[in-house]
Coordinates of C-alpha atoms in Angstrom, one line a residue:
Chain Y
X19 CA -8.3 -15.3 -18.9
X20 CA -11.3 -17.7 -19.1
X21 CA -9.7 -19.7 -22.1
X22 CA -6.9 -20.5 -19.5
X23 CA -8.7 -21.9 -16.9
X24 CA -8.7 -25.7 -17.4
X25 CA -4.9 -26.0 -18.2
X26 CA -4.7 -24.2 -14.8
X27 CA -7.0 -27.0 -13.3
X28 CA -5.2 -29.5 -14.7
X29 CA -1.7 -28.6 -13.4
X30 CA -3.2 -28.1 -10.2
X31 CA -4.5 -31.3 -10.5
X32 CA -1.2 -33.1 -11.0
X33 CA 0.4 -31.1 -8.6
X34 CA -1.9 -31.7 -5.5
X35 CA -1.3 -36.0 -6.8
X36 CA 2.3 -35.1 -6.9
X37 CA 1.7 -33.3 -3.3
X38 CA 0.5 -36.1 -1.6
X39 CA 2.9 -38.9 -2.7
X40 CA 5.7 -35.9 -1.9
X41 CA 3.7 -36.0 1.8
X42 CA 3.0 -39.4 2.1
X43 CA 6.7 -41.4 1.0
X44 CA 8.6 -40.3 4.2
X45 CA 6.0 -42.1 6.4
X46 CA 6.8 -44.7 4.3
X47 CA 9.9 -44.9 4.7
X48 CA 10.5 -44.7 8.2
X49 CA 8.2 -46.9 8.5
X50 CA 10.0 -49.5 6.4
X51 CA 12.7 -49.1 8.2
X52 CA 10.9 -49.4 11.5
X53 CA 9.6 -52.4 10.5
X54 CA 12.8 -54.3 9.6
X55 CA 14.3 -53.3 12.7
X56 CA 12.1 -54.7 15.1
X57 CA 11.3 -57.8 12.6
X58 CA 15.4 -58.7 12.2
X59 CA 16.1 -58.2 16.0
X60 CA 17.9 -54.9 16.1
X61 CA 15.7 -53.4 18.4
X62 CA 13.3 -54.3 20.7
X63 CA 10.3 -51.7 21.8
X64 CA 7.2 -51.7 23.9
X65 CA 6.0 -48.0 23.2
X66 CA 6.6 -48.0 20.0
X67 CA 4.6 -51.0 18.0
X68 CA 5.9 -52.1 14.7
X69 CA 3.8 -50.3 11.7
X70 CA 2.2 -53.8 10.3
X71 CA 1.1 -54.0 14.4
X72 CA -0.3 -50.4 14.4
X73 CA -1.8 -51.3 10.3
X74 CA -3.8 -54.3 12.3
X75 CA -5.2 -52.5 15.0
X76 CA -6.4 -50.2 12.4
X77 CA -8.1 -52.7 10.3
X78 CA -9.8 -54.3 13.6
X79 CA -11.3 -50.7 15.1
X80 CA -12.3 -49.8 11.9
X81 CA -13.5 -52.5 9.9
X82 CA -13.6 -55.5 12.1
X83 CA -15.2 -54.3 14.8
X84 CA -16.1 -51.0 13.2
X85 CA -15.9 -48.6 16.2
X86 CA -13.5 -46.1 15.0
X87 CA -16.5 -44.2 13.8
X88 CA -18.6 -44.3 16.3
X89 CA -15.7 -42.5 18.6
X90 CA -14.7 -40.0 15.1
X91 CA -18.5 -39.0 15.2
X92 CA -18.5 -38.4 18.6
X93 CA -15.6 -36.3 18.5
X94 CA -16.7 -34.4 15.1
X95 CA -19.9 -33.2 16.7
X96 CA -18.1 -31.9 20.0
X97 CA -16.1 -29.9 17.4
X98 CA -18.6 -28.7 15.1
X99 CA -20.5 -27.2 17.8
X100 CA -17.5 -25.7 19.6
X101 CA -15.9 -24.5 17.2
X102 CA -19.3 -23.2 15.1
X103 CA -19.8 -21.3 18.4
X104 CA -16.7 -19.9 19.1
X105 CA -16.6 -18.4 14.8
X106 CA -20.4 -17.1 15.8
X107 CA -19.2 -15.5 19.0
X108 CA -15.9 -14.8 18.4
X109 CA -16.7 -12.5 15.0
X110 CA -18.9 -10.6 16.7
X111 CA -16.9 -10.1 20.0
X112 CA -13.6 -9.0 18.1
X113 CA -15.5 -6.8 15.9
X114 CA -17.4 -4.8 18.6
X115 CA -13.8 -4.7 20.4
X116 CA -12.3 -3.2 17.3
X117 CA -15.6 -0.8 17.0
X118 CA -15.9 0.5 20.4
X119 CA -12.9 2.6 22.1
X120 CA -14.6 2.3 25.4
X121 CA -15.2 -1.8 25.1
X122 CA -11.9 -2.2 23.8
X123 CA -10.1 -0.4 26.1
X124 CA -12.0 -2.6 28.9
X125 CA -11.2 -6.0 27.1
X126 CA -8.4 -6.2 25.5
X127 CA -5.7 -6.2 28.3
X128 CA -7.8 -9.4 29.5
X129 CA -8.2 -10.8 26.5
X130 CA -4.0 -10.4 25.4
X131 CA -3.4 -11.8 28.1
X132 CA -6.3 -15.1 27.9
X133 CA -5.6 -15.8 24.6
X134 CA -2.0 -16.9 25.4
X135 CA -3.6 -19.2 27.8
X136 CA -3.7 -23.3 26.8
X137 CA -7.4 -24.4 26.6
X138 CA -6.2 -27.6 28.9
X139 CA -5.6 -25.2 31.4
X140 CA -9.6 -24.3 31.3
X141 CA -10.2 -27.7 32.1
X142 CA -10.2 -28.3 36.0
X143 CA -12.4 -25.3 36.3
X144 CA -15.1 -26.4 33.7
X145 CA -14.8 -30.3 35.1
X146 CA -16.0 -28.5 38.2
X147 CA -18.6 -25.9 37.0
X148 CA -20.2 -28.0 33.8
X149 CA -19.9 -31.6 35.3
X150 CA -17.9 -34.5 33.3
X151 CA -19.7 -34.8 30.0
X152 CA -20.4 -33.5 26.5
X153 CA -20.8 -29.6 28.0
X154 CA -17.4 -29.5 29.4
X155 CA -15.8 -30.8 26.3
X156 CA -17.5 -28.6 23.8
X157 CA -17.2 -25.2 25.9
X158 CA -13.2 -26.5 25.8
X159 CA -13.2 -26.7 21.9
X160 CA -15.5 -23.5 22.0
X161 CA -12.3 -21.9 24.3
X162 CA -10.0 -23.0 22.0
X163 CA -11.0 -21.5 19.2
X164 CA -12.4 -18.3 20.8
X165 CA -9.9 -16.3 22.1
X166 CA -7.6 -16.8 18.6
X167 CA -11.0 -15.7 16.0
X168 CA -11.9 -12.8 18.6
X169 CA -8.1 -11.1 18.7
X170 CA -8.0 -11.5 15.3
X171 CA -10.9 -10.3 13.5
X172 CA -10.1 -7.9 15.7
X173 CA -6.5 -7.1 14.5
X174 CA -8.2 -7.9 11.2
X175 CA -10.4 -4.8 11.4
X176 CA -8.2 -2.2 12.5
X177 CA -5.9 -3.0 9.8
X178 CA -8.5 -2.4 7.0
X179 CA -6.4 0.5 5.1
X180 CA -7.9 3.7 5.9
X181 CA -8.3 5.5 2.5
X182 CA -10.5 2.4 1.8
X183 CA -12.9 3.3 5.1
X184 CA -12.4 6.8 3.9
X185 CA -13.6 6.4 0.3
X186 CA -16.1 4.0 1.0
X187 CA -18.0 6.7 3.4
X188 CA -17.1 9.3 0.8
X189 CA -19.9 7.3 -1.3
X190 CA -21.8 7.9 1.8
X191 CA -21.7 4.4 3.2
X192 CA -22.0 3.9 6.7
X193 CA -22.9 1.6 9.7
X194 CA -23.9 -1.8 9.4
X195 CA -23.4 -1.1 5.6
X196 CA -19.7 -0.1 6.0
X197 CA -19.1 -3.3 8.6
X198 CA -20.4 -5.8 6.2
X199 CA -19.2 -4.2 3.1
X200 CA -15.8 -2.9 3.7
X201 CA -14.5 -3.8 7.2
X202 CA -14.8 -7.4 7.2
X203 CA -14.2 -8.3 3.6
X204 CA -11.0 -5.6 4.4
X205 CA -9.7 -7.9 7.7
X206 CA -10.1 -11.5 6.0
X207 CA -7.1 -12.0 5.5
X208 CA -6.4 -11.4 9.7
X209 CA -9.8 -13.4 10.1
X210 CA -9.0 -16.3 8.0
X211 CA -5.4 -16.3 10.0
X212 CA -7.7 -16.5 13.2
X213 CA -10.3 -19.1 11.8
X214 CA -7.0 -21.5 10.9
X215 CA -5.7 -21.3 14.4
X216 CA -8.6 -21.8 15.9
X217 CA -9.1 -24.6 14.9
X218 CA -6.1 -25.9 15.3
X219 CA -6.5 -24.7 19.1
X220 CA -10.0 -26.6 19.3
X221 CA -8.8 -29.8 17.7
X222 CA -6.6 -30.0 20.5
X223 CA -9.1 -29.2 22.9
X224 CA -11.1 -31.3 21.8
X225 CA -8.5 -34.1 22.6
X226 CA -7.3 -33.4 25.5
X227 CA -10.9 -33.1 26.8
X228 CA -12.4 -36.2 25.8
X229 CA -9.5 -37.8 27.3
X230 CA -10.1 -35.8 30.9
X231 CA -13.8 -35.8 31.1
X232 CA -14.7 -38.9 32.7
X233 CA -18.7 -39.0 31.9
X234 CA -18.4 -39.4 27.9
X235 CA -18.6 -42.8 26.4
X236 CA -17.2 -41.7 22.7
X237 CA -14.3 -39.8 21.3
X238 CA -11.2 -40.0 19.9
X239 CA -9.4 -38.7 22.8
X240 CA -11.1 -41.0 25.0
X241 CA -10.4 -43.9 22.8
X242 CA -6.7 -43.0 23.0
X243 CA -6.9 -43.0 26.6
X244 CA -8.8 -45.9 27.6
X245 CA -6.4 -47.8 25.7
X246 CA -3.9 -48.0 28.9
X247 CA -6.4 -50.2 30.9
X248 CA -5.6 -52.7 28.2
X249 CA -2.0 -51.8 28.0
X250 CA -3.2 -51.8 24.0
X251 CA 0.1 -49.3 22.9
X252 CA -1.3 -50.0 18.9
X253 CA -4.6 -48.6 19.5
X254 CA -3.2 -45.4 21.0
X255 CA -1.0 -45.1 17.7
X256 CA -3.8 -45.6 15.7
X257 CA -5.6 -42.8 17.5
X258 CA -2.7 -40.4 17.5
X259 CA -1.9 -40.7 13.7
X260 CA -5.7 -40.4 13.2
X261 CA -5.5 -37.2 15.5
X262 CA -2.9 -35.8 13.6
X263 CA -4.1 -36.4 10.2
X264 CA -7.8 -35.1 11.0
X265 CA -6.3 -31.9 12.6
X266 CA -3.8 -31.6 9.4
X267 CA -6.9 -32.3 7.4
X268 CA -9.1 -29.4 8.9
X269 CA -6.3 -27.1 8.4
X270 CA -5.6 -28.1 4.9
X271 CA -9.1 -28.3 3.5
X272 CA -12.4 -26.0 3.6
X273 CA -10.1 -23.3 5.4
X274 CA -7.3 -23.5 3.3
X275 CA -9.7 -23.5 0.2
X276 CA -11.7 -20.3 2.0
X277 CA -8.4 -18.6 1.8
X278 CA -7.6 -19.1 -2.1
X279 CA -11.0 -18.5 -2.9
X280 CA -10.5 -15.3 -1.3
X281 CA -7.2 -13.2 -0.2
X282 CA -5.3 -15.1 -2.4
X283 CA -7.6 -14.6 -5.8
X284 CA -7.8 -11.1 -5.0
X285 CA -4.1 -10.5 -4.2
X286 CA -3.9 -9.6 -0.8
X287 CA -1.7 -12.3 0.3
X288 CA 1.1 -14.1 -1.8
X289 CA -0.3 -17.4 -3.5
X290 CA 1.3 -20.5 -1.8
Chain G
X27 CA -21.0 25.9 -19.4
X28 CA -22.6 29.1 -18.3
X29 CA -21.7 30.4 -15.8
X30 CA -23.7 33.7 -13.4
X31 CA -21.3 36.2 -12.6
X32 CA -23.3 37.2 -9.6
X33 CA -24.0 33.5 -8.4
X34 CA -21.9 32.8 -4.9
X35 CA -19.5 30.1 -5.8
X36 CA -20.1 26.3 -5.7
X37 CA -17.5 26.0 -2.8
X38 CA -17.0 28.6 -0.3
X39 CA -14.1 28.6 2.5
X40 CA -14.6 31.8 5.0
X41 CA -12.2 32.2 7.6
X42 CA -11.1 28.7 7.7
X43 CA -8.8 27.6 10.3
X44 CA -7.9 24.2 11.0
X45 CA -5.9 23.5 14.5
X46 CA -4.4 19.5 15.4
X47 CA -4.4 18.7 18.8
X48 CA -5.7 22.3 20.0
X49 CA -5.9 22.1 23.7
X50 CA -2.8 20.5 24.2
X51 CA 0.9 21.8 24.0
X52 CA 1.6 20.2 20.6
X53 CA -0.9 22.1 19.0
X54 CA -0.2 22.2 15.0
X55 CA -1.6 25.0 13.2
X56 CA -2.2 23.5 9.9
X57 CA -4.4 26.2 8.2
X58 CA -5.1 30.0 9.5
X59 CA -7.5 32.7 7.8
X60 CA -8.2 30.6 4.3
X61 CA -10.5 32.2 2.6
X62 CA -11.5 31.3 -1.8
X63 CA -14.0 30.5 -3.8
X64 CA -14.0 27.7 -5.9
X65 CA -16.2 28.0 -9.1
X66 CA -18.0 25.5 -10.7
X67 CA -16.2 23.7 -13.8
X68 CA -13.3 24.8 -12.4
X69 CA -10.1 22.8 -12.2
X70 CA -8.6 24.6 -8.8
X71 CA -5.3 23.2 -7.7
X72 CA -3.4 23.7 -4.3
X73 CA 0.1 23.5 -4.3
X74 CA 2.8 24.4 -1.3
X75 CA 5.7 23.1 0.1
X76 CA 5.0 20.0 1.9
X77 CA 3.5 20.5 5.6
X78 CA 1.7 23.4 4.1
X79 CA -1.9 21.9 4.8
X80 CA -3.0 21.4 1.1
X81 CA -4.1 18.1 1.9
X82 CA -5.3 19.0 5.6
X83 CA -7.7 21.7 3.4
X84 CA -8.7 18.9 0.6
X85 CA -9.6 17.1 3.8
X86 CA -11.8 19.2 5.0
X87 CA -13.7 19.8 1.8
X88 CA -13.9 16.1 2.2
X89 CA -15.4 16.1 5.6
X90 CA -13.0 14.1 6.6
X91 CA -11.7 16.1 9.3
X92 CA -13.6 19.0 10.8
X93 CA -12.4 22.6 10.9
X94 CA -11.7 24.5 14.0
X95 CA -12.7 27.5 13.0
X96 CA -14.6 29.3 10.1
X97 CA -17.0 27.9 7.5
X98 CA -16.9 25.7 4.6
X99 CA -19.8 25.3 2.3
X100 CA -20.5 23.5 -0.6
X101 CA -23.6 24.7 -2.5
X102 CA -24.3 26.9 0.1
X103 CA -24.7 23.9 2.6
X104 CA -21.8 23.4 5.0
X105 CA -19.7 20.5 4.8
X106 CA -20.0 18.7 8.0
X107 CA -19.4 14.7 7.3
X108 CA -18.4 13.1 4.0
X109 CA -21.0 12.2 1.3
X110 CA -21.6 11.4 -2.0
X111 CA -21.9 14.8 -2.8
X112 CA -17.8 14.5 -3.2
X113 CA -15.9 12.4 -5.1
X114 CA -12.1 11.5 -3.2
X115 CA -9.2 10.4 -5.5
X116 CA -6.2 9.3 -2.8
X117 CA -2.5 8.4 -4.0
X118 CA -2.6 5.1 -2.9
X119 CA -6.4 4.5 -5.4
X120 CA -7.6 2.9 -2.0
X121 CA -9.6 0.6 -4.3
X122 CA -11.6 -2.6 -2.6
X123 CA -9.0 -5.4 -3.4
X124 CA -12.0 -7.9 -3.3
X125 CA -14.2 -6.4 -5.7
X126 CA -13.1 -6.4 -9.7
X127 CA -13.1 -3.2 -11.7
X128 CA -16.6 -3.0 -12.2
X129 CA -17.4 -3.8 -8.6
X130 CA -15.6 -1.2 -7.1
X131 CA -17.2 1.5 -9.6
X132 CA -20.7 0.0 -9.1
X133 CA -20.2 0.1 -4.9
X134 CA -20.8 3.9 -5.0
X135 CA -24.1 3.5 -7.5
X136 CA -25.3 0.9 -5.5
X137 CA -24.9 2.5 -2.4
X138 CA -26.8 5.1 -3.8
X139 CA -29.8 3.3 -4.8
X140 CA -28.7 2.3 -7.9
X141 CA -30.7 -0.6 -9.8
X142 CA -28.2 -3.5 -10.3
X143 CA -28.8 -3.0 -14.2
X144 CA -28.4 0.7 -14.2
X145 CA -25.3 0.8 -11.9
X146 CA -23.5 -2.1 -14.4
X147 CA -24.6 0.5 -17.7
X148 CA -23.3 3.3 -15.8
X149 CA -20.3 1.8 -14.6
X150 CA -19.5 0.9 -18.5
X151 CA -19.6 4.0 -19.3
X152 CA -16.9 4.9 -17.2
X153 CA -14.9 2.0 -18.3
X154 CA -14.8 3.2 -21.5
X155 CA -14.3 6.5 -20.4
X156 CA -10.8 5.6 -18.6
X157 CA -10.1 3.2 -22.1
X158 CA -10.4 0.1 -19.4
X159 CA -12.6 -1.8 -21.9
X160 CA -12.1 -5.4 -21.3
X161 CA -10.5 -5.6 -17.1
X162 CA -14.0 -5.1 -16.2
X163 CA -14.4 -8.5 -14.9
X164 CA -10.0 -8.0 -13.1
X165 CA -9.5 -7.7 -9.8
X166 CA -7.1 -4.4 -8.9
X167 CA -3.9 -6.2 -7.7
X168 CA -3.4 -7.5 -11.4
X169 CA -3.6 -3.9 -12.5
X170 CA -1.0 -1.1 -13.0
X171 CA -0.8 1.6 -11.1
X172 CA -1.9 3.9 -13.8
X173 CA -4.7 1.6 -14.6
X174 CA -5.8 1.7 -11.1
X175 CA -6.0 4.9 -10.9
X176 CA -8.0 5.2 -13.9
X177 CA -10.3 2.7 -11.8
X178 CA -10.2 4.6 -9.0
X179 CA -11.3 8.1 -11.1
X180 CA -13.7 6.3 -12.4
X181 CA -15.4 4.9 -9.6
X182 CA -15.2 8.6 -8.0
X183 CA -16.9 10.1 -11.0
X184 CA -19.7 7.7 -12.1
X185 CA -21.9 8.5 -9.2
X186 CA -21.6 12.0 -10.6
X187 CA -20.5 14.3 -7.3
X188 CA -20.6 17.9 -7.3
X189 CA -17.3 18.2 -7.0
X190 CA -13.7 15.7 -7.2
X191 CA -11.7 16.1 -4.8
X192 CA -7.8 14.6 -5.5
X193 CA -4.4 14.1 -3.3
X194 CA -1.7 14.0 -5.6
X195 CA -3.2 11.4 -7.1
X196 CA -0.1 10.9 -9.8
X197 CA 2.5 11.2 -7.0
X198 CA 3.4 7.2 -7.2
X199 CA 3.6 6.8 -10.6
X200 CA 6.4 6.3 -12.6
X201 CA 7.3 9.9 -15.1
X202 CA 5.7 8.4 -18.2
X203 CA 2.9 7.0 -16.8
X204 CA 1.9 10.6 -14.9
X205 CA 2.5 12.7 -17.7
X206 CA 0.1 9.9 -19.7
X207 CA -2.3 10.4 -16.7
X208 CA -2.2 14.0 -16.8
X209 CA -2.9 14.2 -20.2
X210 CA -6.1 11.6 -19.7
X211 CA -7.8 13.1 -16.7
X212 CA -7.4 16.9 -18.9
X213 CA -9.2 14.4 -21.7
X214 CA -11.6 13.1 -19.1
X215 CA -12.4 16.5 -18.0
X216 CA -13.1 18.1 -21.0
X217 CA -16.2 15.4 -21.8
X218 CA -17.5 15.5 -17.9
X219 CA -17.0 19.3 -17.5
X220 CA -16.2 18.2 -13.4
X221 CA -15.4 20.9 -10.6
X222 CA -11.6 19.5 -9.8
X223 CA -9.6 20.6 -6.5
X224 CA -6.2 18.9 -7.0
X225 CA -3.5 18.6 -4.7
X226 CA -0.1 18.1 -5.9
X227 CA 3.6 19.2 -4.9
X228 CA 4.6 19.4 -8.7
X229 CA 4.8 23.1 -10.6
X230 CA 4.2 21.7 -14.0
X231 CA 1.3 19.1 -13.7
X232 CA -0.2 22.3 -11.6
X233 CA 0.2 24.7 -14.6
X234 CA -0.9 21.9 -17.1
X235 CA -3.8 20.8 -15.7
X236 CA -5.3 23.9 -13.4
X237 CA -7.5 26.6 -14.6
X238 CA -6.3 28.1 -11.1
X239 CA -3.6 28.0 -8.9
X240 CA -3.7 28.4 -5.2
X241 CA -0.3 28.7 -4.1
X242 CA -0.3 28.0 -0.1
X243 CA 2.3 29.5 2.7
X244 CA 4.9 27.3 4.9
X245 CA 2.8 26.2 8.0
X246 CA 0.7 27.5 8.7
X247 CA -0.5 27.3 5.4
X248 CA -2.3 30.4 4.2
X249 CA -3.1 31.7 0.6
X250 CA -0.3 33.3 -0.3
X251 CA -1.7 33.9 -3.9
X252 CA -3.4 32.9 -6.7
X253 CA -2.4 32.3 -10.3
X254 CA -5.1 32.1 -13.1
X255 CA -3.8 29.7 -16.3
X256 CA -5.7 31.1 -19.1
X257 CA -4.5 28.6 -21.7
X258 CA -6.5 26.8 -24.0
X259 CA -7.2 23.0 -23.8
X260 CA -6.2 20.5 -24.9
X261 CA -2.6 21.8 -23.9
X262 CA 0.6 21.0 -24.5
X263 CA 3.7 21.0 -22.6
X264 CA 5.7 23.3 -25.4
X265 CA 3.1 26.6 -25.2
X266 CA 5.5 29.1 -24.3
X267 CA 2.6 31.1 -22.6
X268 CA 2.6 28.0 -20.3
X269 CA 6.5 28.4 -19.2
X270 CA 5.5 32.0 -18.6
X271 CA 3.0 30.9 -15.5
X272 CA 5.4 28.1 -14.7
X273 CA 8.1 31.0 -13.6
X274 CA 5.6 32.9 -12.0
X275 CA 4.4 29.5 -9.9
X276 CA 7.9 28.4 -8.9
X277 CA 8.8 32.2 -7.9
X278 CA 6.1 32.5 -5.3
X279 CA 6.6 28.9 -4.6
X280 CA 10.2 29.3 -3.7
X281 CA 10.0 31.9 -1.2
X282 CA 8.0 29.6 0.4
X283 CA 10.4 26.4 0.2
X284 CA 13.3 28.8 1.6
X285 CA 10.9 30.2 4.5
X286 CA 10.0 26.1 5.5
X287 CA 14.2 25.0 4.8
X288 CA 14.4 27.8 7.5
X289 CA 12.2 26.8 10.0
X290 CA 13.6 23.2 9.5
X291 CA 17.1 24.8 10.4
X292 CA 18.7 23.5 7.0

């Protein structure tokens, strides 16, 4: 098995290069053809800048004038800390749920019924309780990821097989030794499932709470939005390509690479 | 091993009883007025037609479930919660997907206050035992389901339990591969010397493997007798002393089948 394991790196190697051209060429493409359009007269368009325009504005907010960052950091930090929260809190609170009869007999009709809730929705009540900065948008992206990694670890737990539970306290393991050892290496693949849609959730959050809370300076989302005042169509292209790339990104990335480094290697989901 | 004729027996089920839901109207009356000994060494197998409560009783010995009434003790101690005392062999191997081979056999060790180094000899030893000598490092879902079970023996004997307890533990394999298995664990046996109770719905891996039979009634299930196999290991299929106690199996057996076709109005 070892001898195998470069050729395997290899062809994974060639196949992620072959994965992004595969992803990339169709934004190519339309954008070609978007291009030549506008340039030969076919069509005209206000809301929707030709590519090269867009390619421009790029170069100036992220080179030229070099704030692109300063708004990306912004909204990175917001994220981390909501989102870092929300996995703390969220782990814990969905496996006490799925531990306790009595708890999750009190919580779970409210939570069903939150976590089908949009984050945005949140929003006119924290504007009013947490003021129109930083705290607002960061309890939004902690919101967003929450209620997702709380119902499922705690799905995640209750579907741990129960000869496995059963075996393992055989062996006389119990408690906090039975929770760390069996139940939530058991519900991972349910956790991981809730980690990759919380995120999602919180991305978008994020967004649509920079661009709502008036206070902050920073942000993608705000960057996106201010750009009406200068009727600046390109820079709100930039920003939502950017937006959609970052939250394709954190899906595709240290999750995705959590979930074949686990489940996947040991088998208890199909290999994509 | 020697063996005290006057010493009680390492398992001892008085007046067992075992009720589901007992207060309400569905009440299921799994087990009523068991009463055996199981002796130490011993390979004891339950057999029944299905619904009997032979798994309901392994269950118990388990400390799985708790009984309603009677008592249950295992070296004179009675059996109130699982422990590692028992060793629990389930149909589906219920082995840890996440941990290889040698991780789920070391789990027990360790959890028993094994040293890292002596849980990783020990667990070798078991390898080798169940002939899995080089998928120490594999994780289960690349295994067979023979070789996982061999896995999941294994890691049920290494931390050495009084007793094994197994449910139909061949009952998903493929023909071959359970007559292969039955003929391993009887090889297994024979070098660990284990007390077995092993619960299967199959005549001829009872009389092959068992040193005793404990044929159980239609629900409830109650002893409706028992069947000493006096045959010398390792055995064959072909002794013709063994299609003797096959007959005599299946003929207390069937009454039972025809008694449960009843009550199912077939």
């Amino acid at each position: 098995m070892l001898t195998q394991e470069p050729v395997v790196t290899q062809q994974t190697a060639a196949r992620s290069v072959w994965g992004v051209v595969r992803f990339v060429y169709p934004f190519v493409v339309v954008a070609l053809i978007w291009e030549t359009a506008l340039r030969l007269g076919w069509v005209q368009s206000v809301s929707l800048p030709a590519p090269s325009q867009i390619a421009a504005e790029f170069w100036r907010l992220a080179v030229t004038q070099g704030v692109l960052w300063e708004h990306f950091s912004a909204s990175f930090y917001r994220l981390a800390v909501g989102y870092f929260l929300a996995v703390g809190i969220g782990v814990t609170v969905g496996a006490l749920l799925s531990l306790s009869p009595l708890l999750r007999g009190l919580f779970e009709p409210v939570l069903s019924l939150l976590v089908s809730v949009p984050t945005i929705a949140w929003l006119p009540v924290l504007l009013i309780t947490m003021g129109l900065g930083d705290r607002t948008v960061i309890t939004t992206v902690f919101l967003g990821g929450f209620f997702a990694i709380t119902y499922n670890t705690m799905r995640g737990i209750e579907m741990v097989p129960r000869n496995q539970i059963l075996a393992a306290r055989e062996m006389g393991v119990n408690g906090a030794h039975l929770f760390f050892a069996v139940l939530l290496p058991g519900s991972l693949v349910s956790l991981i499932t809730g980690l990759r849609l919380g995120i999602g959730y919180a991305w978008r959050a994020l967004v649509g709470g920079e661009m709502l809370a008036a206070m902050i300076e920073w942000g993608i989302g705000k960057m996106v939005f201010q750009a009406r005042f200068f009727n600046n169509v390109s820079i709100m292209f930039v920003g939502i390509l950017l937006i959609g790339l970052s939250g394709y990104l954190l899906d595709r990335t240290f999750l995705r690479w959590l979930e074949m480094a686990t489940v996947e290697r040991w088998g208890m989901v199909r290999r994509r | 091993m020697l063996q005290n004729e006057n010493a009680p027996a390492l398992i001892q089920i008085r007046d067992l009883a075992k009720e589901f839901d007992p207060q309400s109207k569905n009440t299921v009356e799994a087990l009523r007025d068991i009463n055996l000994d199981i002796e130490e060494g011993k390979f004891t197998v339950l057999i029944g037609p299905s619904g009997c409560g032979k798994s309901t009783l392994l269950y118990l010995l388990a400390g799985f479930e708790k009984p309603t009434r009677g008592s249950l003790l295992l070296d004179g101690k009675p059996v109130e919660k699982p422990g590692p005392d028992r060793g629990f062999v389930f149909q589906d191997y219920a082995l840890f997907p996440w941990r290889t081979v040698l991780g789920n056999i070391t789990f027990g060790l360790r959890s028993n206050g094994w040293s890292k180094a002596d849980a990783d000899a020990k667990a070798r030893e078991y390898i080798a035992m169940v002939k899995l000598n080089g998928f120490e490092n594999a994780f289960p879902h690349t295994l067979s389901g023979g070789m996982k079970q061999r896995v999941a023996i294994a890691r049920a004997l290494a931390y050495n339990p009084r007793v094994l307890l197994m449910d139909e533990p061949f009952g998903a394999l493929d023909s071959q591969t359970r007559k292969h298995m039955q003929q391993e664990l009887q090889r297994i046996l024979m070098q660990t010397n284990k007390t077995v109770v092993f619960v299967t719905h199959s005549v001829i891996e009872a009389v092959f493997l068992a040193d005793r039979i404990v044929v159980l009634t239609a629900r409830p299930g109650m002893v409706k007798g028992i069947i000493d196999v006096n045959l010398p290991r390792p055995r064959e299929y072909t002794d013709d002393s063994y299609l003797d106690i096959r007959e005599a199996v299946l003929s207390l057996l069937s009454e039972e089948v025809e008694k449960e076709l009843e009550m199912d109005g077939m």
